[in-house]
Amino acid sequence: IRDHLEVVQKCAPKGVHVMVEKPLALNVEQAQQMAALARQHKVQLLTNYETSWYGSNQRIFRMVHEQRQLGDVKKINVYAGHQGPNVVVQEPEFLNWLTDPEQNGGGALMDFGCYGANLITWMMKGEKPESVTAVVQNLQLEEYPRVEDDATIVLRYPQAQGVIQASWNWPYNRKEMEVYCEKGAVFSLDAASMRLITPDHPESNRIPAPKVKAPFNDPFAYLEAVVRGRIKVQPTDLSALENNLTVMEILDAARRSAETGETVRVTYYQVKTD
């Protein structure tokens, strides 16, 4: 992640569009530098997440915001984690930088917390939280002596709350979202399946997610469509620069909260292009 800034520094002045793997940057300061370069040179700067291409997440957004089936959002829970990189990562070089705070910015908080910050910012249609509270732990200190392996982050909004659970300690790979609204709740279980609960149907109903059509099913197809002008990226979109600047602000606030043990009011930055 530390190298993302250098990539943009080299590509943007040449007019080369960039898509990075999540999260956008090592910290807010580097994210701001990257954003300024992208805007100055009028290039796209996008961020890829596995969950951006889930049919379940896309259907939830339509149900809540376009079809207005469930009323206003009240709470969003995002669970992102797996057994830990010591189990799932085979390449020593990858494992080394993933668990190095100088190269990756942290442990599970950065690696998986970014999924929740991204999805919640999207579901809140770009609204930024008033405050962030985070608790981190080292449950496998011998395995990960340099970084946290478990994080819980609470985002407070004027009329809603978001909770992110990010972990390297779970017995299976999990990237799920729960959205609780005034008239029901809808959950994404994986890319292709969902659950819906309403007052008329209090028992959980499993429903399929639609198959996502190109180019919204693949990061490379999406990047090509954006570069060729077939898609106009909206600021609240999952891959959008604006969304992911907010993600970085949330993650930085979460790190400060975890370090101090206090709730942090988020400081939002203005991107300068000069």
mmCIF file of C-alpha atoms in Angstrom:
data_model
loop_
_atom_site.group_PDB
_atom_site.id
_atom_site.type_symbol
_atom_site.label_atom_id
_atom_site.label_comp_id
_atom_site.label_asym_id
_atom_site.label_seq_id
_atom_site.Cartn_x
_atom_site.Cartn_y
_atom_site.Cartn_z
ATOM 1 C CA ILE A 1 0.000 0.000 0.000
ATOM 2 C CA ARG A 2 2.894 2.324 0.734
ATOM 3 C CA ASP A 3 3.788 2.161 -2.974
ATOM 4 C CA HIS A 4 0.382 3.446 -4.130
ATOM 5 C CA LEU A 5 1.528 7.051 -3.820
ATOM 6 C CA GLU A 6 4.599 6.439 -5.969
ATOM 7 C CA VAL A 7 2.482 4.741 -8.636
ATOM 8 C CA VAL A 8 0.221 7.795 -8.887
ATOM 9 C CA GLN A 9 3.206 10.158 -8.828
ATOM 10 C CA LYS A 10 4.595 8.400 -11.887
ATOM 11 C CA CYS A 11 1.355 7.700 -13.756
ATOM 12 C CA ALA A 12 -0.767 10.820 -13.258
ATOM 13 C CA PRO A 13 1.605 13.325 -14.942
ATOM 14 C CA LYS A 14 1.672 11.020 -17.967
ATOM 15 C CA GLY A 15 -2.122 10.952 -18.146
ATOM 16 C CA VAL A 16 -2.332 7.293 -17.102
ATOM 17 C CA HIS A 17 -5.462 6.295 -15.174
ATOM 18 C CA VAL A 18 -4.932 4.245 -12.010
ATOM 19 C CA MET A 19 -6.877 1.599 -10.116
ATOM 20 C CA VAL A 20 -5.306 0.389 -6.868
ATOM 21 C CA GLU A 21 -6.174 -2.569 -4.690
ATOM 22 C CA LYS A 22 -7.890 -1.626 -1.434
ATOM 23 C CA PRO A 23 -7.366 0.497 0.579
ATOM 24 C CA LEU A 24 -6.569 3.643 -1.373
ATOM 25 C CA ALA A 25 -3.469 4.656 0.577
ATOM 26 C CA LEU A 26 -1.299 4.144 3.635
ATOM 27 C CA ASN A 27 -2.878 7.111 5.420
ATOM 28 C CA VAL A 28 -4.912 10.271 4.841
ATOM 29 C CA GLU A 29 -1.882 12.396 4.014
ATOM 30 C CA GLN A 30 -0.796 10.104 1.189
ATOM 31 C CA ALA A 31 -4.391 9.771 -0.007
ATOM 32 C CA GLN A 32 -4.643 13.544 -0.244
ATOM 33 C CA GLN A 33 -1.437 13.751 -2.267
ATOM 34 C CA MET A 34 -2.724 11.070 -4.631
ATOM 35 C CA ALA A 35 -6.080 12.809 -5.013
ATOM 36 C CA ALA A 36 -4.441 16.148 -5.744
ATOM 37 C CA LEU A 37 -2.283 14.595 -8.469
ATOM 38 C CA ALA A 38 -5.239 12.795 -10.036
ATOM 39 C CA ARG A 39 -7.333 15.949 -10.134
ATOM 40 C CA GLN A 40 -4.489 18.140 -11.346
ATOM 41 C CA HIS A 41 -3.753 15.828 -14.270
ATOM 42 C CA LYS A 42 -7.406 14.881 -14.854
ATOM 43 C CA VAL A 43 -6.956 11.131 -14.502
ATOM 44 C CA GLN A 44 -9.159 8.576 -12.787
ATOM 45 C CA LEU A 45 -8.000 7.209 -9.430
ATOM 46 C CA LEU A 46 -10.134 4.221 -8.471
ATOM 47 C CA THR A 47 -9.989 1.626 -5.700
ATOM 48 C CA ASN A 48 -10.874 -2.040 -6.119
ATOM 49 C CA TYR A 49 -12.652 -4.124 -3.482
ATOM 50 C CA GLU A 50 -13.861 -7.687 -3.929
ATOM 51 C CA THR A 51 -17.229 -6.694 -2.458
ATOM 52 C CA SER A 52 -17.833 -3.988 -5.074
ATOM 53 C CA TRP A 53 -18.801 -6.671 -7.580
ATOM 54 C CA TYR A 54 -21.177 -8.650 -5.334
ATOM 55 C CA GLY A 55 -24.662 -8.918 -6.779
ATOM 56 C CA SER A 56 -26.010 -9.109 -3.226
ATOM 57 C CA ASN A 57 -24.580 -5.737 -2.230
ATOM 58 C CA GLN A 58 -25.771 -4.099 -5.427
ATOM 59 C CA ARG A 59 -29.289 -5.446 -4.938
ATOM 60 C CA ILE A 60 -29.355 -4.207 -1.335
ATOM 61 C CA PHE A 61 -28.454 -0.710 -2.510
ATOM 62 C CA ARG A 62 -31.269 -0.749 -5.076
ATOM 63 C CA MET A 63 -33.811 -2.077 -2.574
ATOM 64 C CA VAL A 64 -32.934 0.557 0.014
ATOM 65 C CA HIS A 65 -32.217 3.643 -2.069
ATOM 66 C CA GLU A 66 -33.803 3.252 -5.501
ATOM 67 C CA GLN A 67 -36.908 1.196 -4.753
ATOM 68 C CA ARG A 68 -37.275 2.543 -1.195
ATOM 69 C CA GLN A 69 -38.660 -0.789 -0.009
ATOM 70 C CA LEU A 70 -37.397 -0.676 3.564
ATOM 71 C CA GLY A 71 -37.394 2.968 4.649
ATOM 72 C CA ASP A 72 -34.487 4.912 6.094
ATOM 73 C CA VAL A 73 -31.273 3.179 7.084
ATOM 74 C CA LYS A 74 -30.794 2.916 10.847
ATOM 75 C CA LYS A 75 -27.867 0.551 11.287
ATOM 76 C CA ILE A 76 -25.293 -1.151 9.086
ATOM 77 C CA ASN A 77 -23.063 -3.977 10.273
ATOM 78 C CA VAL A 78 -20.184 -5.174 8.105
ATOM 79 C CA TYR A 79 -18.198 -8.312 8.900
ATOM 80 C CA ALA A 80 -14.907 -8.815 7.065
ATOM 81 C CA GLY A 81 -12.287 -11.338 8.042
ATOM 82 C CA HIS A 82 -10.747 -14.785 7.748
ATOM 83 C CA GLN A 83 -8.471 -17.222 9.580
ATOM 84 C CA GLY A 84 -5.523 -14.835 9.332
ATOM 85 C CA PRO A 85 -2.753 -14.266 6.800
ATOM 86 C CA ASN A 86 -0.535 -16.820 8.529
ATOM 87 C CA VAL A 87 -3.100 -19.419 7.396
ATOM 88 C CA VAL A 88 -4.387 -18.132 4.057
ATOM 89 C CA VAL A 89 -1.286 -16.409 2.621
ATOM 90 C CA GLN A 90 1.289 -18.708 1.048
ATOM 91 C CA GLU A 91 3.810 -16.176 -0.277
ATOM 92 C CA PRO A 92 6.358 -15.049 2.376
ATOM 93 C CA GLU A 93 6.892 -11.672 0.683
ATOM 94 C CA PHE A 94 3.149 -10.909 0.712
ATOM 95 C CA LEU A 95 2.827 -12.037 4.330
ATOM 96 C CA ASN A 96 5.761 -9.836 5.356
ATOM 97 C CA TRP A 97 4.381 -6.560 3.996
ATOM 98 C CA LEU A 98 0.797 -7.370 4.981
ATOM 99 C CA THR A 99 1.868 -7.563 8.628
ATOM 100 C CA ASP A 100 4.260 -4.590 8.474
ATOM 101 C CA PRO A 101 2.669 -1.344 9.737
ATOM 102 C CA GLU A 102 5.187 0.730 7.777
ATOM 103 C CA GLN A 103 4.119 -0.862 4.494
ATOM 104 C CA ASN A 104 0.465 -1.677 5.155
ATOM 105 C CA GLY A 105 -0.567 0.928 7.723
ATOM 106 C CA GLY A 106 -1.745 -1.634 10.253
ATOM 107 C CA GLY A 107 -3.156 -5.129 10.500
ATOM 108 C CA ALA A 108 -6.771 -6.283 10.384
ATOM 109 C CA LEU A 109 -8.022 -2.715 10.874
ATOM 110 C CA MET A 110 -6.585 -1.672 7.509
ATOM 111 C CA ASP A 111 -6.786 -5.003 5.700
ATOM 112 C CA PHE A 112 -10.453 -5.676 6.457
ATOM 113 C CA GLY A 113 -11.735 -2.523 8.131
ATOM 114 C CA CYS A 114 -11.551 -0.757 4.786
ATOM 115 C CA TYR A 115 -14.306 -3.025 3.404
ATOM 116 C CA GLY A 116 -16.722 -1.843 6.049
ATOM 117 C CA ALA A 117 -15.795 1.823 5.722
ATOM 118 C CA ASN A 118 -16.261 1.601 1.959
ATOM 119 C CA LEU A 119 -19.610 -0.213 2.048
ATOM 120 C CA ILE A 120 -21.053 1.932 4.834
ATOM 121 C CA THR A 121 -20.011 5.174 3.113
ATOM 122 C CA TRP A 122 -21.718 3.883 -0.045
ATOM 123 C CA MET A 123 -24.901 2.838 1.770
ATOM 124 C CA MET A 124 -24.977 6.218 3.537
ATOM 125 C CA LYS A 125 -24.753 7.867 0.090
ATOM 126 C CA GLY A 126 -21.497 9.606 0.898
ATOM 127 C CA GLU A 127 -22.499 10.986 4.294
ATOM 128 C CA LYS A 128 -19.527 11.152 6.638
ATOM 129 C CA PRO A 129 -19.695 9.992 10.253
ATOM 130 C CA GLU A 130 -19.650 12.491 13.077
ATOM 131 C CA SER A 131 -17.336 10.348 15.150
ATOM 132 C CA VAL A 132 -15.397 7.094 15.158
ATOM 133 C CA THR A 133 -14.720 4.759 18.078
ATOM 134 C CA ALA A 134 -12.410 1.767 17.709
ATOM 135 C CA VAL A 135 -11.108 -1.079 19.841
ATOM 136 C CA VAL A 136 -8.271 -3.286 18.596
ATOM 137 C CA GLN A 137 -6.612 -6.375 20.048
ATOM 138 C CA ASN A 138 -3.729 -8.759 19.426
ATOM 139 C CA LEU A 139 -5.337 -12.135 19.968
ATOM 140 C CA GLN A 140 -2.438 -13.934 18.248
ATOM 141 C CA LEU A 141 0.459 -11.860 19.515
ATOM 142 C CA GLU A 142 3.077 -14.470 18.649
ATOM 143 C CA GLU A 143 1.853 -14.618 15.051
ATOM 144 C CA TYR A 144 1.386 -10.855 14.552
ATOM 145 C CA PRO A 145 3.657 -9.004 16.995
ATOM 146 C CA ARG A 146 3.710 -5.763 14.961
ATOM 147 C CA VAL A 147 0.019 -5.204 14.170
ATOM 148 C CA GLU A 148 -3.487 -5.746 15.541
ATOM 149 C CA ASP A 149 -5.361 -8.836 14.380
ATOM 150 C CA ASP A 150 -8.858 -7.837 15.495
ATOM 151 C CA ALA A 151 -10.741 -4.539 15.287
ATOM 152 C CA THR A 152 -14.231 -3.251 16.021
ATOM 153 C CA ILE A 153 -15.079 0.204 14.684
ATOM 154 C CA VAL A 154 -18.257 2.151 15.468
ATOM 155 C CA LEU A 155 -19.298 5.011 13.171
ATOM 156 C CA ARG A 156 -21.822 7.485 14.521
ATOM 157 C CA TYR A 157 -24.100 9.382 12.118
ATOM 158 C CA PRO A 158 -26.856 11.839 13.077
ATOM 159 C CA GLN A 159 -29.598 9.317 12.273
ATOM 160 C CA ALA A 160 -27.765 5.999 11.950
ATOM 161 C CA GLN A 161 -24.876 3.878 13.147
ATOM 162 C CA GLY A 162 -22.323 1.729 11.371
ATOM 163 C CA VAL A 163 -20.356 -1.104 12.958
ATOM 164 C CA ILE A 164 -17.335 -2.693 11.315
ATOM 165 C CA GLN A 165 -15.922 -5.972 12.587
ATOM 166 C CA ALA A 166 -12.555 -6.811 11.032
ATOM 167 C CA SER A 167 -10.604 -9.885 12.075
ATOM 168 C CA TRP A 168 -7.798 -12.305 11.311
ATOM 169 C CA ASN A 169 -9.188 -14.737 13.902
ATOM 170 C CA TRP A 170 -12.304 -16.227 12.364
ATOM 171 C CA PRO A 171 -12.650 -19.886 11.352
ATOM 172 C CA TYR A 172 -13.740 -19.018 7.809
ATOM 173 C CA ASN A 173 -13.582 -16.275 5.202
ATOM 174 C CA ARG A 174 -16.435 -13.825 5.658
ATOM 175 C CA LYS A 175 -17.455 -10.611 3.919
ATOM 176 C CA GLU A 176 -21.056 -9.882 4.870
ATOM 177 C CA MET A 177 -23.240 -6.813 5.309
ATOM 178 C CA GLU A 178 -26.409 -6.330 7.366
ATOM 179 C CA VAL A 179 -28.600 -3.293 6.712
ATOM 180 C CA TYR A 180 -31.356 -2.524 9.228
ATOM 181 C CA CYS A 181 -34.029 -0.059 8.128
ATOM 182 C CA GLU A 182 -37.358 1.245 9.425
ATOM 183 C CA LYS A 183 -39.433 -1.410 7.654
ATOM 184 C CA GLY A 184 -37.130 -4.395 7.497
ATOM 185 C CA ALA A 185 -33.613 -5.719 7.291
ATOM 186 C CA VAL A 186 -31.614 -7.204 4.453
ATOM 187 C CA PHE A 187 -28.351 -9.124 4.671
ATOM 188 C CA SER A 188 -25.748 -10.080 2.083
ATOM 189 C CA LEU A 189 -24.397 -13.543 2.880
ATOM 190 C CA ASP A 190 -21.935 -13.721 0.018
ATOM 191 C CA ALA A 191 -21.718 -12.492 -3.553
ATOM 192 C CA ALA A 192 -24.808 -14.357 -4.725
ATOM 193 C CA SER A 193 -27.156 -14.882 -1.768
ATOM 194 C CA MET A 194 -29.130 -12.685 0.635
ATOM 195 C CA ARG A 195 -31.658 -12.749 3.460
ATOM 196 C CA LEU A 196 -34.669 -10.462 3.859
ATOM 197 C CA ILE A 197 -36.701 -9.871 7.037
ATOM 198 C CA THR A 198 -39.826 -7.669 7.196
ATOM 199 C CA PRO A 199 -42.704 -7.266 9.686
ATOM 200 C CA ASP A 200 -44.927 -9.264 7.320
ATOM 201 C CA HIS A 201 -42.281 -11.978 7.034
ATOM 202 C CA PRO A 202 -40.448 -12.024 10.378
ATOM 203 C CA GLU A 203 -38.794 -15.309 9.547
ATOM 204 C CA SER A 204 -35.609 -14.916 7.580
ATOM 205 C CA ASN A 205 -36.209 -15.472 3.861
ATOM 206 C CA ARG A 206 -33.216 -16.442 1.774
ATOM 207 C CA ILE A 207 -33.332 -14.780 -1.634
ATOM 208 C CA PRO A 208 -30.953 -14.976 -4.591
ATOM 209 C CA ALA A 209 -28.942 -12.016 -5.750
ATOM 210 C CA PRO A 210 -29.071 -11.206 -9.451
ATOM 211 C CA LYS A 211 -26.107 -12.018 -11.621
ATOM 212 C CA VAL A 212 -24.175 -8.810 -12.165
ATOM 213 C CA LYS A 213 -23.828 -7.686 -15.749
ATOM 214 C CA ALA A 214 -20.614 -6.397 -17.266
ATOM 215 C CA PRO A 215 -18.873 -4.106 -16.664
ATOM 216 C CA PHE A 216 -20.082 -4.012 -13.049
ATOM 217 C CA ASN A 217 -18.955 -7.571 -12.363
ATOM 218 C CA ASP A 218 -15.206 -7.179 -12.761
ATOM 219 C CA PRO A 219 -12.643 -4.505 -11.821
ATOM 220 C CA PHE A 220 -10.803 -4.632 -15.136
ATOM 221 C CA ALA A 221 -13.975 -4.379 -17.211
ATOM 222 C CA TYR A 222 -15.104 -1.498 -14.997
ATOM 223 C CA LEU A 223 -11.790 0.335 -15.340
ATOM 224 C CA GLU A 224 -11.890 -0.037 -19.119
ATOM 225 C CA ALA A 225 -15.458 1.286 -19.260
ATOM 226 C CA VAL A 226 -14.522 4.292 -17.124
ATOM 227 C CA VAL A 227 -11.407 5.095 -19.151
ATOM 228 C CA ARG A 228 -13.319 4.814 -22.438
ATOM 229 C CA GLY A 229 -16.078 7.074 -21.146
ATOM 230 C CA ARG A 230 -18.845 4.477 -21.062
ATOM 231 C CA ILE A 231 -19.303 4.960 -17.309
ATOM 232 C CA LYS A 232 -19.280 8.212 -15.381
ATOM 233 C CA VAL A 233 -18.050 7.577 -11.853
ATOM 234 C CA GLN A 234 -20.251 9.182 -9.201
ATOM 235 C CA PRO A 235 -18.613 10.481 -5.988
ATOM 236 C CA THR A 236 -20.504 7.979 -3.833
ATOM 237 C CA ASP A 237 -19.647 4.936 -5.972
ATOM 238 C CA LEU A 238 -17.714 2.135 -4.317
ATOM 239 C CA SER A 239 -14.609 2.652 -6.458
ATOM 240 C CA ALA A 240 -14.799 6.453 -6.511
ATOM 241 C CA LEU A 241 -12.007 8.660 -5.234
ATOM 242 C CA GLU A 242 -14.350 10.668 -3.008
ATOM 243 C CA ASN A 243 -15.748 7.563 -1.328
ATOM 244 C CA ASN A 244 -12.271 6.241 -0.681
ATOM 245 C CA LEU A 245 -10.960 9.508 0.699
ATOM 246 C CA THR A 246 -13.723 9.181 3.289
ATOM 247 C CA VAL A 247 -12.631 5.582 3.877
ATOM 248 C CA MET A 248 -9.115 6.786 4.666
ATOM 249 C CA GLU A 249 -10.446 9.477 7.006
ATOM 250 C CA ILE A 250 -12.456 6.826 8.853
ATOM 251 C CA LEU A 251 -9.488 4.453 9.108
ATOM 252 C CA ASP A 252 -7.166 7.191 10.356
ATOM 253 C CA ALA A 253 -9.738 8.201 12.971
ATOM 254 C CA ALA A 254 -10.108 4.542 13.978
ATOM 255 C CA ARG A 255 -6.367 4.211 14.487
ATOM 256 C CA ARG A 256 -6.302 7.350 16.633
ATOM 257 C CA SER A 257 -9.257 6.104 18.659
ATOM 258 C CA ALA A 258 -7.613 2.725 19.240
ATOM 259 C CA GLU A 259 -4.370 4.393 20.326
ATOM 260 C CA THR A 260 -5.993 6.861 22.725
ATOM 261 C CA GLY A 261 -8.967 4.844 23.929
ATOM 262 C CA GLU A 262 -11.239 7.764 23.102
ATOM 263 C CA THR A 263 -13.959 8.537 20.565
ATOM 264 C CA VAL A 264 -12.539 10.660 17.747
ATOM 265 C CA ARG A 265 -14.436 13.361 15.918
ATOM 266 C CA VAL A 266 -13.442 13.022 12.291
ATOM 267 C CA THR A 267 -11.431 15.810 10.679
ATOM 268 C CA TYR A 268 -12.210 16.165 7.004
ATOM 269 C CA TYR A 269 -9.668 17.511 4.586
ATOM 270 C CA GLN A 270 -9.910 19.617 1.462
ATOM 271 C CA VAL A 271 -7.891 18.416 -1.508
ATOM 272 C CA LYS A 272 -5.571 21.034 -2.963
ATOM 273 C CA THR A 273 -4.535 20.777 -6.584
ATOM 274 C CA ASP A 274 -1.890 23.490 -6.736
#
